[in-house]
Tab-separated table of C-alpha atoms in Angstrom:
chain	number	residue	atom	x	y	z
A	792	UNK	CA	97.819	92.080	88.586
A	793	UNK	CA	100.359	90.988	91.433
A	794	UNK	CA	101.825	94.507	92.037
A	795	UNK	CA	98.104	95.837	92.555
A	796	UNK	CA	97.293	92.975	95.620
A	797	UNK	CA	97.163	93.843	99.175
A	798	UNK	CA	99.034	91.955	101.616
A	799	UNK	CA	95.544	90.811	102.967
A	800	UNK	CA	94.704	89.006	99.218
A	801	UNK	CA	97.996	87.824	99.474
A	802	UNK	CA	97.255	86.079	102.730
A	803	UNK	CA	94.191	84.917	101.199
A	804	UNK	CA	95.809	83.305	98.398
A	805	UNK	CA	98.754	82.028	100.237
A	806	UNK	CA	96.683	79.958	102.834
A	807	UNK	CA	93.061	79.682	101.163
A	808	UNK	CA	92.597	76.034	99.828
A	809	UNK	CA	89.446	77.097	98.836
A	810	UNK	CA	86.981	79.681	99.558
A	811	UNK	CA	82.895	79.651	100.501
A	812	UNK	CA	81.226	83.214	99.402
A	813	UNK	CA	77.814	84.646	100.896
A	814	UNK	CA	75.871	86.358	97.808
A	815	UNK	CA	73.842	89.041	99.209
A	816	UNK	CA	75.851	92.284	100.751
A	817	UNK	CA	78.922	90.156	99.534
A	818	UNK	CA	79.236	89.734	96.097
A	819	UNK	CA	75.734	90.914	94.808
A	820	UNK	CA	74.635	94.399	95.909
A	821	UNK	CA	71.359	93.370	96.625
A	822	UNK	CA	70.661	93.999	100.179
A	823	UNK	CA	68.167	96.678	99.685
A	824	UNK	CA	65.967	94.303	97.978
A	825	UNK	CA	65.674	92.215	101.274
A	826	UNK	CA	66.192	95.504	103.436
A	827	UNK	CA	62.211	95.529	103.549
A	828	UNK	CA	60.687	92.813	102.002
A	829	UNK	CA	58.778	91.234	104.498
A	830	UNK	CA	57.401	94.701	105.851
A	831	UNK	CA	56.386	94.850	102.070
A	832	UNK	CA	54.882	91.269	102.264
A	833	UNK	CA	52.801	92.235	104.822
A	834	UNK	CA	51.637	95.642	103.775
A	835	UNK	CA	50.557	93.926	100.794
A	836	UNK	CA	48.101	92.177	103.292
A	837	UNK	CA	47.243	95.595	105.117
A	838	UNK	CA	48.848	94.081	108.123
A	839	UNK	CA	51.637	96.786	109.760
A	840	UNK	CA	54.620	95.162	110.777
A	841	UNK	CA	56.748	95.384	113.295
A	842	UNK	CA	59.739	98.445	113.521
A	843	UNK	CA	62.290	95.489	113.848
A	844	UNK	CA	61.113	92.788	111.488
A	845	UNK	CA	64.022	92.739	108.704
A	846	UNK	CA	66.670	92.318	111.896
A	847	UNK	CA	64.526	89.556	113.287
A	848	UNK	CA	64.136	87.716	109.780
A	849	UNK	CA	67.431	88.432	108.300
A	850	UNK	CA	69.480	85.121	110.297
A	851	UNK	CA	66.419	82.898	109.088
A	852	UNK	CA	66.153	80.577	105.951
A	853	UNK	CA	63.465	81.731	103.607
A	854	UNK	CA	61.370	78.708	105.667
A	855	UNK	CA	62.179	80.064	108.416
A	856	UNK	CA	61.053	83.138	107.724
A	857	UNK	CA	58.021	82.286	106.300
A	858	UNK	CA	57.122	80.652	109.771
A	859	UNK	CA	57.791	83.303	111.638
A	860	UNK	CA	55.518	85.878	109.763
A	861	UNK	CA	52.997	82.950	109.643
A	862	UNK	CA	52.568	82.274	113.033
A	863	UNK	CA	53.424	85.645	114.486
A	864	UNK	CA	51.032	87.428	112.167
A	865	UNK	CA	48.292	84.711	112.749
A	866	UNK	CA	47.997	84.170	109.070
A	867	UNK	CA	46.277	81.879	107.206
A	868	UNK	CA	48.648	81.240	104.255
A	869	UNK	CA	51.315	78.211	104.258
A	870	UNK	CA	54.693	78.470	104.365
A	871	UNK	CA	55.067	77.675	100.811
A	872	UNK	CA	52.445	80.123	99.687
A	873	UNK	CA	54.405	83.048	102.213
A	874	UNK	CA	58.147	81.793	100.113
A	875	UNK	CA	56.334	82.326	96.473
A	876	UNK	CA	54.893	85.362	97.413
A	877	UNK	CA	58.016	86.917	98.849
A	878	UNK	CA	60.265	85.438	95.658
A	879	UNK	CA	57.999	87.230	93.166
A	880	UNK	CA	58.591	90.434	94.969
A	881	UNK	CA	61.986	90.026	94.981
A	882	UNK	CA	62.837	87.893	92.009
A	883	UNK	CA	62.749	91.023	89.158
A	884	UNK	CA	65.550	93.076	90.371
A	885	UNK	CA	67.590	89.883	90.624
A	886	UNK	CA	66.762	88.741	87.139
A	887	UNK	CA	67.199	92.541	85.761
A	888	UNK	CA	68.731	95.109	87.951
A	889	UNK	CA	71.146	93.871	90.738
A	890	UNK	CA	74.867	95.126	90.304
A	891	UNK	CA	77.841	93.047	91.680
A	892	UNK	CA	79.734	94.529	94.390
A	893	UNK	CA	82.864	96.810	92.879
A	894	UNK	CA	85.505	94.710	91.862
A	895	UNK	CA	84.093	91.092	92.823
A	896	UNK	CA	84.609	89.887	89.085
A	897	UNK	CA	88.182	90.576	88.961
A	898	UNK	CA	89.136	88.634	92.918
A	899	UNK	CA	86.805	85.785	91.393
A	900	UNK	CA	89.115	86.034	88.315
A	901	UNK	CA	91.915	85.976	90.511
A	902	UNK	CA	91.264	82.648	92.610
A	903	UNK	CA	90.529	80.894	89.298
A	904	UNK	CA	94.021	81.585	87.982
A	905	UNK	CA	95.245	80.609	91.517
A	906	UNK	CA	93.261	77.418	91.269
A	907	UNK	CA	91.230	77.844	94.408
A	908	UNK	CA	87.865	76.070	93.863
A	909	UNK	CA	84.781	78.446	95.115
A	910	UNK	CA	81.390	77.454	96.446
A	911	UNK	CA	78.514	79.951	97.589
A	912	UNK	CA	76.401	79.447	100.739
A	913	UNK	CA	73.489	81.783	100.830
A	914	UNK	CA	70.256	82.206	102.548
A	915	UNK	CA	68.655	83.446	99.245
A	916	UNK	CA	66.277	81.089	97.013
A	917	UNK	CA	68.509	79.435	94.024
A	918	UNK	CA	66.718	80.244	90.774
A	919	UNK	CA	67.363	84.234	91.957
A	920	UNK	CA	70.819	84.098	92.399
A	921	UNK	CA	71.165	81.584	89.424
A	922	UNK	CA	69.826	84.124	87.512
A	923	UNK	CA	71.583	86.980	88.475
A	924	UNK	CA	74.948	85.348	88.446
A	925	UNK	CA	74.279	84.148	84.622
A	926	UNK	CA	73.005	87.689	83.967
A	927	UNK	CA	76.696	88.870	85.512
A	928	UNK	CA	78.777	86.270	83.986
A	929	UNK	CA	79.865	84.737	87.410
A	930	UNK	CA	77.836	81.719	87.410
A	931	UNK	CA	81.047	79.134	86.613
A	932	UNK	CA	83.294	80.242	88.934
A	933	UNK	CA	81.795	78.191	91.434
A	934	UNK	CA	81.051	74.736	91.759
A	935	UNK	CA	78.387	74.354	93.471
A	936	UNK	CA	75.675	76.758	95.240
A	937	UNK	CA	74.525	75.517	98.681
A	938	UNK	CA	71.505	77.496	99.905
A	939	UNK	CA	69.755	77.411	103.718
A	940	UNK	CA	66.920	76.221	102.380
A	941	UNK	CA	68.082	73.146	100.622
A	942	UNK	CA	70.259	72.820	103.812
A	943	UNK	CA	67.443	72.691	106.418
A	944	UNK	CA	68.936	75.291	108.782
A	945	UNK	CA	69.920	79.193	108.589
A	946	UNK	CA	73.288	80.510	109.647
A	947	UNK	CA	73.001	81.170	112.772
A	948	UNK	CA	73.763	77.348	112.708
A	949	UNK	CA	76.697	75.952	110.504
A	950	UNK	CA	75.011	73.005	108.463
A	951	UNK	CA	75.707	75.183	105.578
A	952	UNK	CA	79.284	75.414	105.748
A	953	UNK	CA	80.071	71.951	106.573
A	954	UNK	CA	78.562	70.962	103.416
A	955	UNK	CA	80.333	73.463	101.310
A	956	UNK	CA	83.637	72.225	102.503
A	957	UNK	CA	82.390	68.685	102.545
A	958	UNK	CA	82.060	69.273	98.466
A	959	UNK	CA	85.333	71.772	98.070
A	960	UNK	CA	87.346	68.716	99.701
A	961	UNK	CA	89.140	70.825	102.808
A	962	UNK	CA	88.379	71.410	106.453
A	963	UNK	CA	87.430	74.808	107.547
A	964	UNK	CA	90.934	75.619	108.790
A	965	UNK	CA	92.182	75.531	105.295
A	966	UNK	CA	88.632	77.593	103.914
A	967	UNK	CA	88.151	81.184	103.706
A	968	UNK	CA	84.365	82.370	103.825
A	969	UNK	CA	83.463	86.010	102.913
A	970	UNK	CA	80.831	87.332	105.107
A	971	UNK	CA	78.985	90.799	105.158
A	972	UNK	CA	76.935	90.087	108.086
A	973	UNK	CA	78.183	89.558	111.981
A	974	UNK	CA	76.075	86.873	112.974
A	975	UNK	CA	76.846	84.978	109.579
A	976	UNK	CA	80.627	85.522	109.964
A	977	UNK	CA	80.737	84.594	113.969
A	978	UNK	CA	79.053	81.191	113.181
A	979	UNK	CA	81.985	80.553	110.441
A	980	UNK	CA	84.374	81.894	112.333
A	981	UNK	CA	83.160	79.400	115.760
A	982	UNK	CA	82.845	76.449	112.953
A	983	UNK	CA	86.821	77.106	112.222
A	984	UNK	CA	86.818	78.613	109.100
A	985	UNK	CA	88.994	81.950	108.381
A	986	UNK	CA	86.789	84.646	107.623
A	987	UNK	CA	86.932	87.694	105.432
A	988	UNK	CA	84.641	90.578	106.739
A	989	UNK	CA	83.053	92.676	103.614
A	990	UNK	CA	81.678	96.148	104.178
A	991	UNK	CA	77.494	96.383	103.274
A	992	UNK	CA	75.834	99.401	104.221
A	993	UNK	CA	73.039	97.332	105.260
A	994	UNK	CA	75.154	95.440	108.472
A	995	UNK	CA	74.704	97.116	111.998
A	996	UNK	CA	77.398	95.386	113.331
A	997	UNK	CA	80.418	96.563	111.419
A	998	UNK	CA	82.202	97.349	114.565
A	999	UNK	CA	81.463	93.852	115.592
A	1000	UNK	CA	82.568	92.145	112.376
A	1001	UNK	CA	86.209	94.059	111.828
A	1002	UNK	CA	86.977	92.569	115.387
A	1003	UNK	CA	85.746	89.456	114.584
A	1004	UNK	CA	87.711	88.957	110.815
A	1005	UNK	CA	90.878	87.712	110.081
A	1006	UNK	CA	90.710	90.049	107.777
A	1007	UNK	CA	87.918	93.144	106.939
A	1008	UNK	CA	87.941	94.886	103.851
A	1009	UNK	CA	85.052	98.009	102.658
A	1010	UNK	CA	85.318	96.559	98.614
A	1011	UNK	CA	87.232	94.057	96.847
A	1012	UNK	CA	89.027	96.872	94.892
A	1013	UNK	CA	89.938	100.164	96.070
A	1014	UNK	CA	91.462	102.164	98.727
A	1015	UNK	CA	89.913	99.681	101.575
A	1016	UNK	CA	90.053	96.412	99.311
A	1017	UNK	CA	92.456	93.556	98.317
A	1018	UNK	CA	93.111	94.429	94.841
């Protein structure tokens, strides 16, 4: 495979001691599941949300979330009630139908042989992306999954990081983290770590996040990719 490697995933796996992933717009495409959800959440009420709802939701934990529809729709429901509702209208394409991103198997495949240890941090719930990543065949290339949730805080802060490296064993200057979204990627980038920027169709920001990578790439494989 070495002859088919960019010099960016040569970079990568020159300086990488390990390597943090973000799930959704980065290795799963699954962003059109979220694109609307909580617009579909509430129309399931009859309640019209508002034109910017999946931008102002999209930073937040799946708690955090849930509050903010809560308290800015004046609803009744608790937080927990808000979560299970929004899992079950998510939860079947990740269990059935979401694809991984074009080529993501083989660069996974290609840190294992490198022996770079791999850890997810993701805003998602666990049992979805458990499931989908079993369903791929992905699951055990990573040690551990960290999610906001079971964090505390979103990622607009970096709790989530931190405790990914604090498991892989390496401080953030010697940790790559693969982002699809800017405000994901600028708190990883302002917490130290290198970051790699990966094209989703779903990111308004792309502008934003090529100048803000160490290194940007549109798929793992192909013209615009590292392999």
């Amino acid at each position: 495979m070495k002859q088919n490697r960019t010099k960016e995933a040569e970079k990568i796996l020159k300086t990488a001691k390990a390597v943090i992933f973000d799930v959704d717009g980065t290795l799963l495409d699954s962003m059109y599941v979220w694109k609307n959800v909580g617009e579909k959440y509430l129309d399931s009420l009859d309640i019209e949300a508002e034109p910017d709802l999946g931008d102002r939701l999209f930073a937040m934990s799946l708690e955090g979330a849930a509050d903010y529809i809560r308290e800015n729709y004046h609803l009744n429901e608790s937080r927990e009630a808000i979560i299970a509702q929004v899992i079950q209208l998510v939860e079947t394409e990740y269990f059935y139908n979401i694809p991984l991103k074009s080529g993501a198997e083989r660069f996974l495949k290609l840190l294992k042989e490198n022996n770079i240890p791999m850890a997810v941090a993701t805003s998602s719930d666990r049992r979805v992306v458990e499931a989908a990543f079993k369903r791929l065949g992905i699951f055990d290339y990573f040690g551990r999954i960290f999610t906001c949730s079971e964090t505390g805080a979103g990622k607009d802060k970096p709790d989530i990081y931190y405790r990914a490296a604090e498991y892989l064993g390496y401080p953030p200057e010697k940790i790559w983290v693969f982002e699809d979204a800017f405000h994901a990627a600028q708190t990883a980038k302002n917490a130290g770590f290198h970051v790699t920027g990966i094209y989703d169709s779903s990111c308004t920001e792309q502008e934003k996040l090529k100048k803000l990578a160490d290194i940007y790439i549109e798929e793992f494989s192909g013209n615009n990719g590292l392999l």
